[in-house]
């Protein structure tokens, strides 16, 4: 008896209503042949730093490195304690949550961003602040848990079967406000239970809710 395997259908992993607000388009990077329901990561490796207001202190931010937990958007560093040739600060993410605390003139790494805020000739005062913008490139690849370019964070679901082995192509992505069938999602081979829990939490933060 011949066994026929039906290919995946576009959007078959969706449990909720088809809502245009849930969809975006992006560039699937070359060399990938992926099925509908594949969990994707976004390349997020560009940053820009600016003074958020009119600072009293004239210290400057060193080079910023994007970490594995970074999300696109504007982070804010705010001085919370002043001291001669020193000071303390907090870092909030684009959702307004504090993701780290640190000290002026000391290396800082909160998992999302790493940098050193240098002390200047004029000390910082409480309320001085900087913004750090993490820019998503709108380039996507299958979730890669060992990457450091942003694609190690679950950020979208591929809507249809897409073959980009011959070159990058524009594809439809499910990025927000959807209920998903957990068993229909495709995660990287060998993903561990803690890694799966983290990936699902990252999707939930975008209101992509996976249910068994």
PDB file of C-alpha atoms in Angstrom:
ATOM      1  CA  UNK A   1       0.000   0.000   0.000  1.00  0.00           C
ATOM      2  CA  UNK A   2       1.342   3.406  -0.971  1.00  0.00           C
ATOM      3  CA  UNK A   3       1.582   5.916   1.878  1.00  0.00           C
ATOM      4  CA  UNK A   4       1.122   9.534   0.893  1.00  0.00           C
ATOM      5  CA  UNK A   5       2.423  12.280   3.154  1.00  0.00           C
ATOM      6  CA  UNK A   6       0.504  15.528   2.884  1.00  0.00           C
ATOM      7  CA  UNK A   7       2.779  18.580   2.980  1.00  0.00           C
ATOM      8  CA  UNK A   8       2.259  21.234   5.591  1.00  0.00           C
ATOM      9  CA  UNK A   9      -0.311  23.861   4.751  1.00  0.00           C
ATOM     10  CA  UNK A  10       0.170  27.549   5.281  1.00  0.00           C
ATOM     11  CA  UNK A  11      -0.948  28.722   8.689  1.00  0.00           C
ATOM     12  CA  UNK A  12      -2.064  25.282   9.878  1.00  0.00           C
ATOM     13  CA  UNK A  13      -0.411  25.983  13.225  1.00  0.00           C
ATOM     14  CA  UNK A  14      -2.789  28.891  13.932  1.00  0.00           C
ATOM     15  CA  UNK A  15      -5.484  28.322  16.526  1.00  0.00           C
ATOM     16  CA  UNK A  16      -6.964  31.828  16.516  1.00  0.00           C
ATOM     17  CA  UNK A  17      -8.813  33.859  13.912  1.00  0.00           C
ATOM     18  CA  UNK A  18      -6.886  35.162  10.917  1.00  0.00           C
ATOM     19  CA  UNK A  19      -6.178  38.760  11.920  1.00  0.00           C
ATOM     20  CA  UNK A  20      -4.156  41.058   9.628  1.00  0.00           C
ATOM     21  CA  UNK A  21      -2.562  42.685  12.678  1.00  0.00           C
ATOM     22  CA  UNK A  22      -0.746  39.407  13.374  1.00  0.00           C
ATOM     23  CA  UNK A  23       1.245  39.398  10.135  1.00  0.00           C
ATOM     24  CA  UNK A  24       4.380  41.106   8.860  1.00  0.00           C
ATOM     25  CA  UNK A  25       6.757  40.510   5.994  1.00  0.00           C
ATOM     26  CA  UNK A  26      10.471  39.954   6.295  1.00  0.00           C
ATOM     27  CA  UNK A  27      13.490  38.620   4.456  1.00  0.00           C
ATOM     28  CA  UNK A  28      14.248  34.941   4.944  1.00  0.00           C
ATOM     29  CA  UNK A  29      18.017  34.607   4.623  1.00  0.00           C
ATOM     30  CA  UNK A  30      19.456  32.550   1.796  1.00  0.00           C
ATOM     31  CA  UNK A  31      20.241  28.860   2.267  1.00  0.00           C
ATOM     32  CA  UNK A  32      17.104  27.865   4.166  1.00  0.00           C
ATOM     33  CA  UNK A  33      14.243  25.589   3.125  1.00  0.00           C
ATOM     34  CA  UNK A  34      11.689  25.797   5.933  1.00  0.00           C
ATOM     35  CA  UNK A  35       8.182  24.589   6.604  1.00  0.00           C
ATOM     36  CA  UNK A  36       5.170  26.520   7.822  1.00  0.00           C
ATOM     37  CA  UNK A  37       5.258  26.751  11.604  1.00  0.00           C
ATOM     38  CA  UNK A  38       9.042  27.083  11.869  1.00  0.00           C
ATOM     39  CA  UNK A  39      10.073  29.309  14.766  1.00  0.00           C
ATOM     40  CA  UNK A  40      12.309  32.134  13.563  1.00  0.00           C
ATOM     41  CA  UNK A  41      14.821  34.550  15.064  1.00  0.00           C
ATOM     42  CA  UNK A  42      15.480  38.088  13.863  1.00  0.00           C
ATOM     43  CA  UNK A  43      18.927  39.516  13.155  1.00  0.00           C
ATOM     44  CA  UNK A  44      19.394  42.387  15.641  1.00  0.00           C
ATOM     45  CA  UNK A  45      22.938  43.683  15.632  1.00  0.00           C
ATOM     46  CA  UNK A  46      22.827  47.446  15.048  1.00  0.00           C
ATOM     47  CA  UNK A  47      22.880  50.018  17.836  1.00  0.00           C
ATOM     48  CA  UNK A  48      22.799  53.797  18.167  1.00  0.00           C
ATOM     49  CA  UNK A  49      23.446  55.750  21.363  1.00  0.00           C
ATOM     50  CA  UNK A  50      22.108  59.224  22.148  1.00  0.00           C
ATOM     51  CA  UNK A  51      21.771  61.490  25.156  1.00  0.00           C
ATOM     52  CA  UNK A  52      18.113  61.217  26.180  1.00  0.00           C
ATOM     53  CA  UNK A  53      17.861  64.796  27.459  1.00  0.00           C
ATOM     54  CA  UNK A  54      20.260  67.504  28.634  1.00  0.00           C
ATOM     55  CA  UNK A  55      22.820  65.765  30.793  1.00  0.00           C
ATOM     56  CA  UNK A  56      24.900  67.503  33.442  1.00  0.00           C
ATOM     57  CA  UNK A  57      27.627  64.887  33.320  1.00  0.00           C
ATOM     58  CA  UNK A  58      29.728  64.725  30.173  1.00  0.00           C
ATOM     59  CA  UNK A  59      30.841  61.114  30.314  1.00  0.00           C
ATOM     60  CA  UNK A  60      30.271  59.116  27.159  1.00  0.00           C
ATOM     61  CA  UNK A  61      29.092  55.618  26.309  1.00  0.00           C
ATOM     62  CA  UNK A  62      31.640  53.213  24.880  1.00  0.00           C
ATOM     63  CA  UNK A  63      30.919  50.693  22.145  1.00  0.00           C
ATOM     64  CA  UNK A  64      27.697  48.742  22.730  1.00  0.00           C
ATOM     65  CA  UNK A  65      27.487  45.016  22.041  1.00  0.00           C
ATOM     66  CA  UNK A  66      24.083  43.399  21.548  1.00  0.00           C
ATOM     67  CA  UNK A  67      23.598  40.337  23.736  1.00  0.00           C
ATOM     68  CA  UNK A  68      21.490  37.186  23.384  1.00  0.00           C
ATOM     69  CA  UNK A  69      18.454  38.623  25.190  1.00  0.00           C
ATOM     70  CA  UNK A  70      18.234  41.873  23.233  1.00  0.00           C
ATOM     71  CA  UNK A  71      15.013  42.859  21.514  1.00  0.00           C
ATOM     72  CA  UNK A  72      14.583  45.586  18.883  1.00  0.00           C
ATOM     73  CA  UNK A  73      13.609  48.929  20.329  1.00  0.00           C
ATOM     74  CA  UNK A  74      14.895  51.687  22.601  1.00  0.00           C
ATOM     75  CA  UNK A  75      16.647  50.916  25.872  1.00  0.00           C
ATOM     76  CA  UNK A  76      17.140  53.681  28.446  1.00  0.00           C
ATOM     77  CA  UNK A  77      20.060  54.113  30.830  1.00  0.00           C
ATOM     78  CA  UNK A  78      19.305  56.438  33.741  1.00  0.00           C
ATOM     79  CA  UNK A  79      21.652  57.609  36.494  1.00  0.00           C
ATOM     80  CA  UNK A  80      20.125  56.696  39.873  1.00  0.00           C
ATOM     81  CA  UNK A  81      22.946  57.653  42.258  1.00  0.00           C
ATOM     82  CA  UNK A  82      25.635  60.307  41.842  1.00  0.00           C
ATOM     83  CA  UNK A  83      29.190  60.235  43.152  1.00  0.00           C
ATOM     84  CA  UNK A  84      32.501  61.893  42.379  1.00  0.00           C
ATOM     85  CA  UNK A  85      34.045  60.128  39.378  1.00  0.00           C
ATOM     86  CA  UNK A  86      31.426  57.393  39.740  1.00  0.00           C
ATOM     87  CA  UNK A  87      27.685  56.801  40.005  1.00  0.00           C
ATOM     88  CA  UNK A  88      25.078  54.077  39.563  1.00  0.00           C
ATOM     89  CA  UNK A  89      22.495  53.499  36.844  1.00  0.00           C
ATOM     90  CA  UNK A  90      19.623  51.290  35.752  1.00  0.00           C
ATOM     91  CA  UNK A  91      18.876  50.010  32.258  1.00  0.00           C
ATOM     92  CA  UNK A  92      15.277  49.526  31.110  1.00  0.00           C
ATOM     93  CA  UNK A  93      14.224  47.638  28.000  1.00  0.00           C
ATOM     94  CA  UNK A  94      11.790  48.785  25.275  1.00  0.00           C
ATOM     95  CA  UNK A  95       8.859  47.477  27.382  1.00  0.00           C
ATOM     96  CA  UNK A  96       9.926  49.600  30.363  1.00  0.00           C
ATOM     97  CA  UNK A  97      11.232  46.718  32.482  1.00  0.00           C
ATOM     98  CA  UNK A  98      14.528  47.064  34.350  1.00  0.00           C
ATOM     99  CA  UNK A  99      16.979  44.568  32.869  1.00  0.00           C
ATOM    100  CA  UNK A 100      20.123  45.596  34.697  1.00  0.00           C
ATOM    101  CA  UNK A 101      21.918  47.898  37.111  1.00  0.00           C
ATOM    102  CA  UNK A 102      25.508  49.048  36.907  1.00  0.00           C
ATOM    103  CA  UNK A 103      28.146  51.585  37.811  1.00  0.00           C
ATOM    104  CA  UNK A 104      29.836  54.383  35.917  1.00  0.00           C
ATOM    105  CA  UNK A 105      33.332  53.541  34.660  1.00  0.00           C
ATOM    106  CA  UNK A 106      32.765  49.799  35.105  1.00  0.00           C
ATOM    107  CA  UNK A 107      32.037  47.219  32.417  1.00  0.00           C
ATOM    108  CA  UNK A 108      28.337  46.347  32.321  1.00  0.00           C
ATOM    109  CA  UNK A 109      26.611  43.301  30.829  1.00  0.00           C
ATOM    110  CA  UNK A 110      22.932  42.573  31.458  1.00  0.00           C
ATOM    111  CA  UNK A 111      22.415  39.855  28.846  1.00  0.00           C
ATOM    112  CA  UNK A 112      20.798  42.303  26.435  1.00  0.00           C
ATOM    113  CA  UNK A 113      23.548  44.911  26.135  1.00  0.00           C
ATOM    114  CA  UNK A 114      27.141  45.227  27.226  1.00  0.00           C
ATOM    115  CA  UNK A 115      29.107  48.481  27.403  1.00  0.00           C
ATOM    116  CA  UNK A 116      31.074  50.808  29.667  1.00  0.00           C
ATOM    117  CA  UNK A 117      29.737  54.258  30.551  1.00  0.00           C
ATOM    118  CA  UNK A 118      32.853  56.370  31.005  1.00  0.00           C
ATOM    119  CA  UNK A 119      33.212  59.040  33.655  1.00  0.00           C
ATOM    120  CA  UNK A 120      33.723  62.577  32.341  1.00  0.00           C
ATOM    121  CA  UNK A 121      35.339  65.752  33.649  1.00  0.00           C
ATOM    122  CA  UNK A 122      31.890  66.745  34.966  1.00  0.00           C
ATOM    123  CA  UNK A 123      30.206  64.110  37.099  1.00  0.00           C
ATOM    124  CA  UNK A 124      26.791  62.712  36.241  1.00  0.00           C
ATOM    125  CA  UNK A 125      23.803  63.710  38.387  1.00  0.00           C
ATOM    126  CA  UNK A 126      20.673  61.710  39.175  1.00  0.00           C
ATOM    127  CA  UNK A 127      18.383  61.768  36.148  1.00  0.00           C
ATOM    128  CA  UNK A 128      21.067  62.027  33.475  1.00  0.00           C
ATOM    129  CA  UNK A 129      20.206  59.487  30.817  1.00  0.00           C
ATOM    130  CA  UNK A 130      21.060  57.861  27.495  1.00  0.00           C
ATOM    131  CA  UNK A 131      19.024  55.938  24.969  1.00  0.00           C
ATOM    132  CA  UNK A 132      20.400  52.868  23.221  1.00  0.00           C
ATOM    133  CA  UNK A 133      18.501  51.797  20.111  1.00  0.00           C
ATOM    134  CA  UNK A 134      18.652  48.193  18.971  1.00  0.00           C
ATOM    135  CA  UNK A 135      17.581  47.974  15.349  1.00  0.00           C
ATOM    136  CA  UNK A 136      16.177  44.806  13.834  1.00  0.00           C
ATOM    137  CA  UNK A 137      17.385  44.285  10.288  1.00  0.00           C
ATOM    138  CA  UNK A 138      14.141  42.555   9.165  1.00  0.00           C
ATOM    139  CA  UNK A 139      16.292  39.587   8.194  1.00  0.00           C
ATOM    140  CA  UNK A 140      15.221  36.249   9.604  1.00  0.00           C
ATOM    141  CA  UNK A 141      16.509  32.712  10.009  1.00  0.00           C
ATOM    142  CA  UNK A 142      15.398  29.594  11.806  1.00  0.00           C
ATOM    143  CA  UNK A 143      15.802  29.948  15.552  1.00  0.00           C
ATOM    144  CA  UNK A 144      19.482  29.261  16.258  1.00  0.00           C
ATOM    145  CA  UNK A 145      20.113  28.689  19.942  1.00  0.00           C
ATOM    146  CA  UNK A 146      23.894  29.070  19.637  1.00  0.00           C
ATOM    147  CA  UNK A 147      23.875  32.293  17.605  1.00  0.00           C
ATOM    148  CA  UNK A 148      24.875  35.731  18.923  1.00  0.00           C
ATOM    149  CA  UNK A 149      23.304  37.901  16.209  1.00  0.00           C
ATOM    150  CA  UNK A 150      19.759  37.990  17.572  1.00  0.00           C
ATOM    151  CA  UNK A 151      18.498  34.845  15.859  1.00  0.00           C
ATOM    152  CA  UNK A 152      18.913  32.928  19.140  1.00  0.00           C
ATOM    153  CA  UNK A 153      15.716  34.616  20.384  1.00  0.00           C
ATOM    154  CA  UNK A 154      12.312  33.308  19.254  1.00  0.00           C
ATOM    155  CA  UNK A 155      10.555  36.221  17.566  1.00  0.00           C
ATOM    156  CA  UNK A 156       8.172  35.011  14.816  1.00  0.00           C
ATOM    157  CA  UNK A 157       6.613  32.009  13.103  1.00  0.00           C
ATOM    158  CA  UNK A 158       6.928  31.286   9.387  1.00  0.00           C
ATOM    159  CA  UNK A 159       3.427  31.368   7.874  1.00  0.00           C
ATOM    160  CA  UNK A 160       3.992  29.213   4.769  1.00  0.00           C
ATOM    161  CA  UNK A 161       6.473  26.692   3.363  1.00  0.00           C
ATOM    162  CA  UNK A 162       9.375  28.721   1.966  1.00  0.00           C
ATOM    163  CA  UNK A 163      12.442  27.659  -0.029  1.00  0.00           C
ATOM    164  CA  UNK A 164      15.243  30.225   0.099  1.00  0.00           C
ATOM    165  CA  UNK A 165      18.045  27.844  -0.857  1.00  0.00           C
ATOM    166  CA  UNK A 166      18.549  29.772  -4.088  1.00  0.00           C
ATOM    167  CA  UNK A 167      18.605  33.209  -2.465  1.00  0.00           C
ATOM    168  CA  UNK A 168      16.946  35.380   0.157  1.00  0.00           C
ATOM    169  CA  UNK A 169      13.229  35.925  -0.316  1.00  0.00           C
ATOM    170  CA  UNK A 170      10.404  37.989   1.134  1.00  0.00           C
ATOM    171  CA  UNK A 171       8.097  35.881   3.312  1.00  0.00           C
ATOM    172  CA  UNK A 172       5.050  36.269   5.542  1.00  0.00           C
ATOM    173  CA  UNK A 173       5.605  36.097   9.283  1.00  0.00           C
ATOM    174  CA  UNK A 174       3.261  35.705  12.238  1.00  0.00           C
ATOM    175  CA  UNK A 175       4.658  38.146  14.796  1.00  0.00           C
ATOM    176  CA  UNK A 176       1.948  38.981  17.354  1.00  0.00           C
ATOM    177  CA  UNK A 177      -1.550  38.447  18.749  1.00  0.00           C
ATOM    178  CA  UNK A 178      -2.126  34.782  17.873  1.00  0.00           C
ATOM    179  CA  UNK A 179      -2.886  31.491  19.553  1.00  0.00           C
ATOM    180  CA  UNK A 180      -0.642  28.712  18.233  1.00  0.00           C
ATOM    181  CA  UNK A 181      -0.727  24.932  18.305  1.00  0.00           C
ATOM    182  CA  UNK A 182       2.375  23.893  20.223  1.00  0.00           C
ATOM    183  CA  UNK A 183       2.641  20.525  18.486  1.00  0.00           C
ATOM    184  CA  UNK A 184       2.568  22.245  15.086  1.00  0.00           C
ATOM    185  CA  UNK A 185       5.541  24.498  15.790  1.00  0.00           C
ATOM    186  CA  UNK A 186       8.993  23.510  14.525  1.00  0.00           C
ATOM    187  CA  UNK A 187      11.869  24.177  16.918  1.00  0.00           C
ATOM    188  CA  UNK A 188      15.565  23.388  16.328  1.00  0.00           C
ATOM    189  CA  UNK A 189      16.502  19.737  16.630  1.00  0.00           C
ATOM    190  CA  UNK A 190      17.880  18.899  20.063  1.00  0.00           C
ATOM    191  CA  UNK A 191      16.250  21.807  21.883  1.00  0.00           C
ATOM    192  CA  UNK A 192      16.258  21.137  25.627  1.00  0.00           C
ATOM    193  CA  UNK A 193      13.321  21.607  27.971  1.00  0.00           C
ATOM    194  CA  UNK A 194      14.806  24.784  29.541  1.00  0.00           C
ATOM    195  CA  UNK A 195      15.547  26.193  26.070  1.00  0.00           C
ATOM    196  CA  UNK A 196      11.999  25.418  24.941  1.00  0.00           C
ATOM    197  CA  UNK A 197      10.601  27.118  28.038  1.00  0.00           C
ATOM    198  CA  UNK A 198      12.671  30.214  27.280  1.00  0.00           C
ATOM    199  CA  UNK A 199      11.625  30.275  23.615  1.00  0.00           C
ATOM    200  CA  UNK A 200       7.948  29.950  24.509  1.00  0.00           C
ATOM    201  CA  UNK A 201       8.283  32.789  27.021  1.00  0.00           C
ATOM    202  CA  UNK A 202       9.855  34.950  24.321  1.00  0.00           C
ATOM    203  CA  UNK A 203       6.919  34.242  22.013  1.00  0.00           C
ATOM    204  CA  UNK A 204       4.435  34.888  24.811  1.00  0.00           C
ATOM    205  CA  UNK A 205       5.982  38.333  25.340  1.00  0.00           C
ATOM    206  CA  UNK A 206       4.736  39.132  21.815  1.00  0.00           C
ATOM    207  CA  UNK A 207       1.323  37.617  22.556  1.00  0.00           C
ATOM    208  CA  UNK A 208       2.107  34.517  20.512  1.00  0.00           C
ATOM    209  CA  UNK A 209       0.578  31.961  22.852  1.00  0.00           C
ATOM    210  CA  UNK A 210       1.406  28.310  22.201  1.00  0.00           C
ATOM    211  CA  UNK A 211      -1.049  25.795  23.624  1.00  0.00           C
ATOM    212  CA  UNK A 212      -0.855  21.993  23.672  1.00  0.00           C
TER     213      UNK A 212
END
